[in-house]
Coordinates of C-alpha atoms and ligand atoms in Angstrom, one line a residue:
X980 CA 0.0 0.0 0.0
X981 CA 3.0 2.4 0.9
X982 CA 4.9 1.8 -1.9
X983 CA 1.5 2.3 -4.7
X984 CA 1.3 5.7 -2.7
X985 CA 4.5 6.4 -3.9
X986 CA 4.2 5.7 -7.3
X987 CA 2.5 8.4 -9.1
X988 CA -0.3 9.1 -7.0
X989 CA -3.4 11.3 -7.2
X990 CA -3.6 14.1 -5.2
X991 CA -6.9 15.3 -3.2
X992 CA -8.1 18.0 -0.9
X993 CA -9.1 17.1 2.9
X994 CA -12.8 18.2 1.6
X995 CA -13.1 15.6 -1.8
X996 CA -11.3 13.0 0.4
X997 CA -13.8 13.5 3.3
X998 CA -17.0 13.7 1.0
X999 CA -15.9 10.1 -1.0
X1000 CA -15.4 8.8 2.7
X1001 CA -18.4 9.8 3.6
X1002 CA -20.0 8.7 0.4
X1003 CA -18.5 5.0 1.0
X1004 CA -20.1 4.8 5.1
X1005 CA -23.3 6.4 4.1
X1006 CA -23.5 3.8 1.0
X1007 CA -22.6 1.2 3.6
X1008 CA -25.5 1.5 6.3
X1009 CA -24.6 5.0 8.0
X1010 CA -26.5 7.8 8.7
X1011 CA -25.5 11.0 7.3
X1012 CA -24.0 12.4 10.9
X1013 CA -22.2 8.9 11.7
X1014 CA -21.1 9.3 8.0
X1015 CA -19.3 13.0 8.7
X1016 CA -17.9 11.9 11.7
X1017 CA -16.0 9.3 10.8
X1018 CA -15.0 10.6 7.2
X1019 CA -13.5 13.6 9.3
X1020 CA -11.6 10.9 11.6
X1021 CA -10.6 8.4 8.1
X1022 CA -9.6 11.5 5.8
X1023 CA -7.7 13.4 8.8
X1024 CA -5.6 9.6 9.5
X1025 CA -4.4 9.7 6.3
X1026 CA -3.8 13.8 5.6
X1027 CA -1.1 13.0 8.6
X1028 CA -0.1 10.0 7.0
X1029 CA -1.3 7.5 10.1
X1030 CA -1.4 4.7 7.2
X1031 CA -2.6 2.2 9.2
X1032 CA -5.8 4.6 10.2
X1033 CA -6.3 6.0 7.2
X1034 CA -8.2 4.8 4.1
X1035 CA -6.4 1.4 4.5
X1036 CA -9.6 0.9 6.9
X1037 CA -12.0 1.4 4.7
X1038 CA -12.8 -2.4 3.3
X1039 CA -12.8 -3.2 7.2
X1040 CA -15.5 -0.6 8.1
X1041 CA -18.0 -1.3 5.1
X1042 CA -17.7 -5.3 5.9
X1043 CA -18.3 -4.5 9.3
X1044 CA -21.3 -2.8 7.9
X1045 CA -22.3 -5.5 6.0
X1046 CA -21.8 -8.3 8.6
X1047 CA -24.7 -6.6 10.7
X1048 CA -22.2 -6.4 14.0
X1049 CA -22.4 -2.5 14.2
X1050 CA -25.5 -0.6 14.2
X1051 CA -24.0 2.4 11.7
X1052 CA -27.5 4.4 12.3
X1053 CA -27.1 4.2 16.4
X1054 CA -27.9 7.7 18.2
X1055 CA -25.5 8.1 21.3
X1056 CA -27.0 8.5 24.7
X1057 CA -25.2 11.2 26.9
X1058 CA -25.9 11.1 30.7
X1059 CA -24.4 13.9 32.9
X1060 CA -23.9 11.6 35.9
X1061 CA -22.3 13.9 38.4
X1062 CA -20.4 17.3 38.3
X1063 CA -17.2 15.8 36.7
X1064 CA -18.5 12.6 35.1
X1065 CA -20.3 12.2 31.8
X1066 CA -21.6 8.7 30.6
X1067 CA -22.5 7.2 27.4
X1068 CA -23.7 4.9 25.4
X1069 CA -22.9 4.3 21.9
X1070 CA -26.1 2.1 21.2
X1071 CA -23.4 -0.8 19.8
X1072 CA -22.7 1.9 17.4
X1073 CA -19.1 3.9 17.1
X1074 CA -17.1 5.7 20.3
X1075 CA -16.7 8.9 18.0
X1076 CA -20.7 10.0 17.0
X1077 CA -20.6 9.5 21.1
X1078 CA -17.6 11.7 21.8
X1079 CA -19.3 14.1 19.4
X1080 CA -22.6 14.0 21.7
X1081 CA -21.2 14.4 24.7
X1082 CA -18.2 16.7 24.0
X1083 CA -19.5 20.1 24.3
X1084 CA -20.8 19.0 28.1
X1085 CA -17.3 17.8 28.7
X1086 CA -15.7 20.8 28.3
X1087 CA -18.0 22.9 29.9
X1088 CA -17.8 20.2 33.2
X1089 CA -14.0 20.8 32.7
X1090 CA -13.5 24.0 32.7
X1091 CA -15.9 24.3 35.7
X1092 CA -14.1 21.6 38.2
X1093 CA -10.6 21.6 36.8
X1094 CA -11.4 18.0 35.2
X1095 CA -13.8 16.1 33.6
X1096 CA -14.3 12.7 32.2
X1097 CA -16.5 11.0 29.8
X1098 CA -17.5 7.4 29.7
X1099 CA -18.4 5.5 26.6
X1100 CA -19.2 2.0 26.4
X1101 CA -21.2 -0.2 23.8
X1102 CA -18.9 1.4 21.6
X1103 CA -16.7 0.5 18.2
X1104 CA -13.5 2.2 17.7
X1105 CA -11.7 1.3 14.6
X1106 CA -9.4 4.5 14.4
X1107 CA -6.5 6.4 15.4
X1108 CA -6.6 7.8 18.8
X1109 CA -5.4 11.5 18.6
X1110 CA -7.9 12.8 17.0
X1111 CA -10.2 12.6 19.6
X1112 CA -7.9 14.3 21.7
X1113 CA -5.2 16.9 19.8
X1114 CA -8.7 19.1 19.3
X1115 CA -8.8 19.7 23.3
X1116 CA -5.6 21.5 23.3
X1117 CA -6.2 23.5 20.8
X1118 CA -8.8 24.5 23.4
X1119 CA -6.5 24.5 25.8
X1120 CA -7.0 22.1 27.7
X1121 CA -4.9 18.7 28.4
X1122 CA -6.8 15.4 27.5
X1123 CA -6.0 11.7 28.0
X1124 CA -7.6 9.1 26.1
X1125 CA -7.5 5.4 26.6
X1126 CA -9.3 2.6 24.3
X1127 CA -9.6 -1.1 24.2
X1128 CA -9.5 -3.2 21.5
X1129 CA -9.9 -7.2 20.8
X1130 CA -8.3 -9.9 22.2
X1131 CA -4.6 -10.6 20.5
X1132 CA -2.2 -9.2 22.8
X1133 CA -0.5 -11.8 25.7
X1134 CA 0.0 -10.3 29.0
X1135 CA 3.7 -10.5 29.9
X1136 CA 4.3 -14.1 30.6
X1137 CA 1.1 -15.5 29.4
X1138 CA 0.6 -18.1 26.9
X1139 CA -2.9 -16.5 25.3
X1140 CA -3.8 -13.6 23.9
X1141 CA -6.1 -11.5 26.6
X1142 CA -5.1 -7.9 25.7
X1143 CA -6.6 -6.1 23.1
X1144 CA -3.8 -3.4 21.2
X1145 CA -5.2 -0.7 23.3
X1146 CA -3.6 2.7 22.6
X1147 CA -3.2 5.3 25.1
X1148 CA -3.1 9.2 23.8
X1149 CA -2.4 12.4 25.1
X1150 CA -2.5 16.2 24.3
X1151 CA -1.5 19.0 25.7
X1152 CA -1.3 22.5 24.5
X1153 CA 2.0 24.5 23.8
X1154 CA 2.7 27.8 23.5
X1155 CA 3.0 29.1 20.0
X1156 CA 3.2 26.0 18.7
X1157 CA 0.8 22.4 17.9
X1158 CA 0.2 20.7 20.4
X1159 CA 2.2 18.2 22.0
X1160 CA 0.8 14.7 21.1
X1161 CA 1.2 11.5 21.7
X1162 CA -1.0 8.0 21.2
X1163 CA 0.5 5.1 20.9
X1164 CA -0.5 0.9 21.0
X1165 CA 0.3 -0.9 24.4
X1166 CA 1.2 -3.5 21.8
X1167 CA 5.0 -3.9 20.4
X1168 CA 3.2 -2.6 17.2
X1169 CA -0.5 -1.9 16.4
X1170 CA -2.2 -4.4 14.8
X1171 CA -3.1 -2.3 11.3
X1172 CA 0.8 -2.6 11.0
X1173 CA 1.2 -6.1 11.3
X1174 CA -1.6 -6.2 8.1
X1175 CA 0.5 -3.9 6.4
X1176 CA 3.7 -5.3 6.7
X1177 CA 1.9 -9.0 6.4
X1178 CA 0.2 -7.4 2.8
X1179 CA 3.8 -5.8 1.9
X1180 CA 5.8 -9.3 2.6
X1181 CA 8.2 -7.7 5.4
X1182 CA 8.9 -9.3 8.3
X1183 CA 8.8 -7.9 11.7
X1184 CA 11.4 -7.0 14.4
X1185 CA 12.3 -10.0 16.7
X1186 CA 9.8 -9.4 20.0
X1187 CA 6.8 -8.6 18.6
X1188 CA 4.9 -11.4 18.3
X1189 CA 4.4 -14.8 18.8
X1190 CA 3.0 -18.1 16.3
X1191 CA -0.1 -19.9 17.0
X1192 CA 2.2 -22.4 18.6
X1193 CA 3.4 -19.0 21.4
X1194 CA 6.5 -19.3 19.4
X1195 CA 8.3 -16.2 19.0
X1196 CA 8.3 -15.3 15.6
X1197 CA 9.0 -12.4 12.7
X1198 CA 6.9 -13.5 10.5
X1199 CA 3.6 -11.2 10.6
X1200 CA 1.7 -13.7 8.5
X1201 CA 2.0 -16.3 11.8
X1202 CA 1.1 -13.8 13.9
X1203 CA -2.6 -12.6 12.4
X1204 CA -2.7 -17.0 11.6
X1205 CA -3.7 -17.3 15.2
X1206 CA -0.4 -15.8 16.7
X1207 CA -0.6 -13.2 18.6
X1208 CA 1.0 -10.0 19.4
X1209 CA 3.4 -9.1 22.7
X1210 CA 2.8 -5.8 24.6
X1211 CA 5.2 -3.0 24.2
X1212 CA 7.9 -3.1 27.0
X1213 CA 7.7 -6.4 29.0
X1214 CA 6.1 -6.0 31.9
X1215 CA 6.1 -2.4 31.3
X1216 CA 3.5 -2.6 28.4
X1217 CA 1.7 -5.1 29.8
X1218 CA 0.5 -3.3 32.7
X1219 CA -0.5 0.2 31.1
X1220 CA -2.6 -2.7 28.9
X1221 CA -4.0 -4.2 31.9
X1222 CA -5.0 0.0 33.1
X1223 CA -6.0 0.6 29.6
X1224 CA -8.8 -2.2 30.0
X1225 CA -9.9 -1.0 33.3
X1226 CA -10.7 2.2 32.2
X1227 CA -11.7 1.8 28.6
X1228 CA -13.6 -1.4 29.7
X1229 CA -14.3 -2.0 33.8
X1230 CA -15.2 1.8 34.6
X1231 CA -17.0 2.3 31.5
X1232 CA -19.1 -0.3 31.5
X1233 CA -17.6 -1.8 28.2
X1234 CA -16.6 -5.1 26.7
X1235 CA -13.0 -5.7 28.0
X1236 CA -11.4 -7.2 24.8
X1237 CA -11.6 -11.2 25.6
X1238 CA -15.3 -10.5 26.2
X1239 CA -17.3 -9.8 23.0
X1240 CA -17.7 -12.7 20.3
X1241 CA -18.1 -11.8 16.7
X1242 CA -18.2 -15.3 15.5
X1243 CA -21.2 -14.9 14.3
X1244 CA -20.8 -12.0 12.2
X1245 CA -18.3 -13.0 9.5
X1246 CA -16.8 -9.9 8.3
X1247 CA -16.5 -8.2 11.4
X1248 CA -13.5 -6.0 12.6
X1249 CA -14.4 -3.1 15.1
X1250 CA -13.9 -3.8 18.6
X1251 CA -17.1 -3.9 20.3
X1252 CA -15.7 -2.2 23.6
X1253 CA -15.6 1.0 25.4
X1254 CA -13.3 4.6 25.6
X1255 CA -12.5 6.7 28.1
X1256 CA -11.5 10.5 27.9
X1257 CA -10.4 12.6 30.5
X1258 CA -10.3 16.1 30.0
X1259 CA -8.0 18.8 32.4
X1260 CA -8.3 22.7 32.5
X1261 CA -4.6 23.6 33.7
X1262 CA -5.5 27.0 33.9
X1263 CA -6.9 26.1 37.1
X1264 CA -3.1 24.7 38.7
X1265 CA -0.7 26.8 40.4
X1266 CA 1.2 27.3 37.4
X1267 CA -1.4 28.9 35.7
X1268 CA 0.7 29.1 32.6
X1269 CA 0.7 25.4 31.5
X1270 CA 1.2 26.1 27.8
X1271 CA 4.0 28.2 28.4
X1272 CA 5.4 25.3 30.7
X1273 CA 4.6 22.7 28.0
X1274 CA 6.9 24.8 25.5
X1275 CA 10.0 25.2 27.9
X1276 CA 10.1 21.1 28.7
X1277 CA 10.2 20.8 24.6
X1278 CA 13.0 23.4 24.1
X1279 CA 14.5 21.2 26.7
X1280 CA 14.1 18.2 25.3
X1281 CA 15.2 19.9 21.7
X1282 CA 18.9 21.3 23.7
X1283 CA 18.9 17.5 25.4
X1284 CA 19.3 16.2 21.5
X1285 CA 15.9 14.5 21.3
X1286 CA 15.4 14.9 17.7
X1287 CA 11.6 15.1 17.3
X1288 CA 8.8 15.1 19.6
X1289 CA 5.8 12.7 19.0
X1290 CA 3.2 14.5 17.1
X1291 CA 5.8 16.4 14.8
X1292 CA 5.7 13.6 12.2
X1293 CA 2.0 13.9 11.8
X1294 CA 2.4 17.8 11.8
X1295 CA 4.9 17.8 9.0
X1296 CA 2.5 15.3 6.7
X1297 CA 0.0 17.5 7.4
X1298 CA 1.4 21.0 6.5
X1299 CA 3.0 19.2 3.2
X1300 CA -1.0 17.9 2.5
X1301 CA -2.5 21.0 2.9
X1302 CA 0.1 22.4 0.3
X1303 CA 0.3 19.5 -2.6
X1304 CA -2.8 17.8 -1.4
X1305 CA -3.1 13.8 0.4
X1306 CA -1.4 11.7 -2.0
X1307 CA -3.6 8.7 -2.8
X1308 CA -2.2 5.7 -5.0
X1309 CA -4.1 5.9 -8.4
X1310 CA -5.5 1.8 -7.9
X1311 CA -6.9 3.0 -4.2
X1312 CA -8.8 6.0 -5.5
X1313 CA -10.4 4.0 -7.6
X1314 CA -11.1 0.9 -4.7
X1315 CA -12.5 3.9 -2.8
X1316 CA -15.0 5.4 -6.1
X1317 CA -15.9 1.9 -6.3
X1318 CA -16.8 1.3 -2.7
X1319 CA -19.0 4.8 -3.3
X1320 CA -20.7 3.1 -5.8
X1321 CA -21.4 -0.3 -4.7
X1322 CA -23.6 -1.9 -2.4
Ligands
LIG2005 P1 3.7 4.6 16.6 O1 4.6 3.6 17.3 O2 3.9 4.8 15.2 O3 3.9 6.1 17.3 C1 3.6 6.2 18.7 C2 3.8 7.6 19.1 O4 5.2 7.9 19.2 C3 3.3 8.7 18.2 O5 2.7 9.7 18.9 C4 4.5 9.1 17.4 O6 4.5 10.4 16.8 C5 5.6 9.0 18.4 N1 6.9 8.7 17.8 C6 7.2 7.7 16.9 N2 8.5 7.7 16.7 C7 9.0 8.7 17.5 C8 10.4 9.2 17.7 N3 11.4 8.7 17.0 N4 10.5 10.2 18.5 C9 9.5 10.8 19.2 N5 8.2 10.3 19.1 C10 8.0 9.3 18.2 O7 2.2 4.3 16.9 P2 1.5 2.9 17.2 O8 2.0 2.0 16.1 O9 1.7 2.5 18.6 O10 0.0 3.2 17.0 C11 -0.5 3.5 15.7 C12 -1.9 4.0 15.7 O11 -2.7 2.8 15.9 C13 -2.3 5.0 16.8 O12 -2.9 6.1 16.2 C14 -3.3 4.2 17.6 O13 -4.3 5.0 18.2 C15 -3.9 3.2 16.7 N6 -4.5 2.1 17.3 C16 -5.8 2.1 17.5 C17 -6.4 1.1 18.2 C18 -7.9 1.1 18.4 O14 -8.4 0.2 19.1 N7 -8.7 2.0 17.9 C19 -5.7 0.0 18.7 C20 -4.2 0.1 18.5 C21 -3.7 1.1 17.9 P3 4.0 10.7 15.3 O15 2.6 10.5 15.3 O16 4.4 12.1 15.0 O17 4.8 9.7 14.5
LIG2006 O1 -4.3 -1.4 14.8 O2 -4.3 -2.6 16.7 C1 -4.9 -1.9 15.8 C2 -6.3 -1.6 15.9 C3 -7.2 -2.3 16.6 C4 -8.5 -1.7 16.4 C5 -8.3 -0.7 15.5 N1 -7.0 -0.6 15.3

């Protein structure tokens, strides 16, 4: 997929790439407002070059769709359930129509108590994680967002997968500058990236992953073949897996990721599971002038010879997007016209 990217490909705006998006999930079973929130999410993964969240998900989503497991129509329900704590339910339809619902409350309760936090459970996420939270420090506020995902991760020194990839992300706002972002699987690598590499013919760094016999192996093919995947870290890794279930799943009232059962829905891919955000307002610290803060432990880090910060990758796909346009292989463009057309 990377490579065909390379090769001569078309160039679109973030608008035509979001309206064909939104085109392909409203063809597929969405409504019209599930349809924009997503395309938003799909068409911003891959303006900042996050190739495994990008329009590399499509085929997943629509046979998702198909298979009946998500309810693409589902109208989130948003229960203010005490001053800092904001629950809801996604109706078995996906976390970011709910985040959506609920996140104007959010930052209201926020900025009124110093912190906030919303709830979602009965929820799919199938995306990148920083886009649900890079937008609250552009309001200035700090967010932290934590997500479950489906059983193919072993918990250090297991022998079966029990962990879903569940990535944890963080923003915070900087002074003069993007913000500082971060989200990243609890996994050695996400799972979108063991497709791609498995689809490409590249194998893997040792420590990733194990076969379906729980031998170590390089090989991404044996590891989607009823392998599984190794948390990032060691022990390390495994336990901000083990937190990332707890919130994402036990406090939300979500699936933890060895719960849910899609057997029955060939075709399925999105985690039937839960998210949780928490959202700060550091204006109400000591400090008082956390953006400013923010910016002097990055020149820090720039003077200590750490090269990039996380986020800056993204940043720099993005400004080069906005000027040439997303670059989009010329055989994918026309998958995607063709997904907008069928059903
Ligand atoms: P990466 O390992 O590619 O990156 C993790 C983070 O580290 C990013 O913020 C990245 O910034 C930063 N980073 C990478 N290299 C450097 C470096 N050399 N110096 C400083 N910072 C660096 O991400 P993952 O593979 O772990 O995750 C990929 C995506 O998969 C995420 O968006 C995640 O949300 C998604 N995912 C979603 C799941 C779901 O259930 N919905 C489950 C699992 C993963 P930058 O972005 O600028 O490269
Ligand atoms: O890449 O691990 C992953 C993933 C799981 C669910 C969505 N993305």
């Amino acid at each position: 997929m990377q490579s065909e990217k390379h090769n001569n490909p078309a160039h679109l705006s973030f608008a035509e790439l979001k309206a064909l998006l939104a085109r392909i999930f409203e063809r597929h079973g969405t409504s019209a407002e599930v349809a924009e929130v997503l395309a938003d999410n799909c068409a911003s993964a891959q303006r900042d070059g996050a190739d495994s969240h990008g329009i590399f998900r499509m085929p997943g989503y629509v046979s998702t769709l198909a298979s009946g497991w998500v309810d693409g129509k589902a109208v989130p329900e948003v229960r203010d359930a005490a001053p800092g704590f904001i629950t809801a339910d996604a109706k078995n339809g996906f976390a970011q129509p709910a985040l959506a619902a609920a996140r104007s409350l959010l930052i209201e309760k926020a900025r009124t108590n110093g912190i906030a936090l919303l709830a979602i459970h009965n929820s799919h996420h199938f995306a990148a994680l920083w886009p649900d939270v890079e937008p609250f420090a552009r309001e200035g506020l700090v967010a932290l967002s934590f997500v479950n995902s489906m059983a193919c991760v072993v918990p250090h020194g297991g022998t079966r997968a029990l962990f879903g990839t569940n990535p944890i992300a963080f923003a915070a706002p900087r002074e003069g500058a993007d913000p500082l972002v971060f989200d990243l699987a609890t996994s050695a690598i996400a799972n979108g990236d063991v497709q791609i590499a498995a689809r490409e013919g590249k194998m893997l760094p040792e420590g990733y992953g194990v076969d379906r016999d729980g031998q170590p192996t390089c090989d991404p093919k044996a590891i989607l073949d009823g392998g599984a995947l190794l948390p990032f870290g060691g022990y390390k890794g495994s336990a901000l897996s083990m937190m990332v279930e707890l919130l994402a799943a036990a406090l939300t009232g979500g699936n933890f990721s060895f719960d849910f059962d899609w057997s029955g829905h060939p075709g399925a891919q999105t985690p039937w599971t839960g998210q949780l955000l928490i959202v700060i307002d550091p204006s109400k610290g000591a400090g008082n002038n956390f953006a400013r803060r923010t910016e002097t432990l990055v020149r820090q880090m720039q003077a200590a010879g750490q090269p990039r910060q996380p986020g800056d990758r993204r940043y720099r796909q993005r400004a080069l997007a906005e000027k040439e346009g997303i670059p989009i292989a010329v055989a994918e463009l026309a998958r995607l016209h063709a997904l907008a057309k069928a059903g």
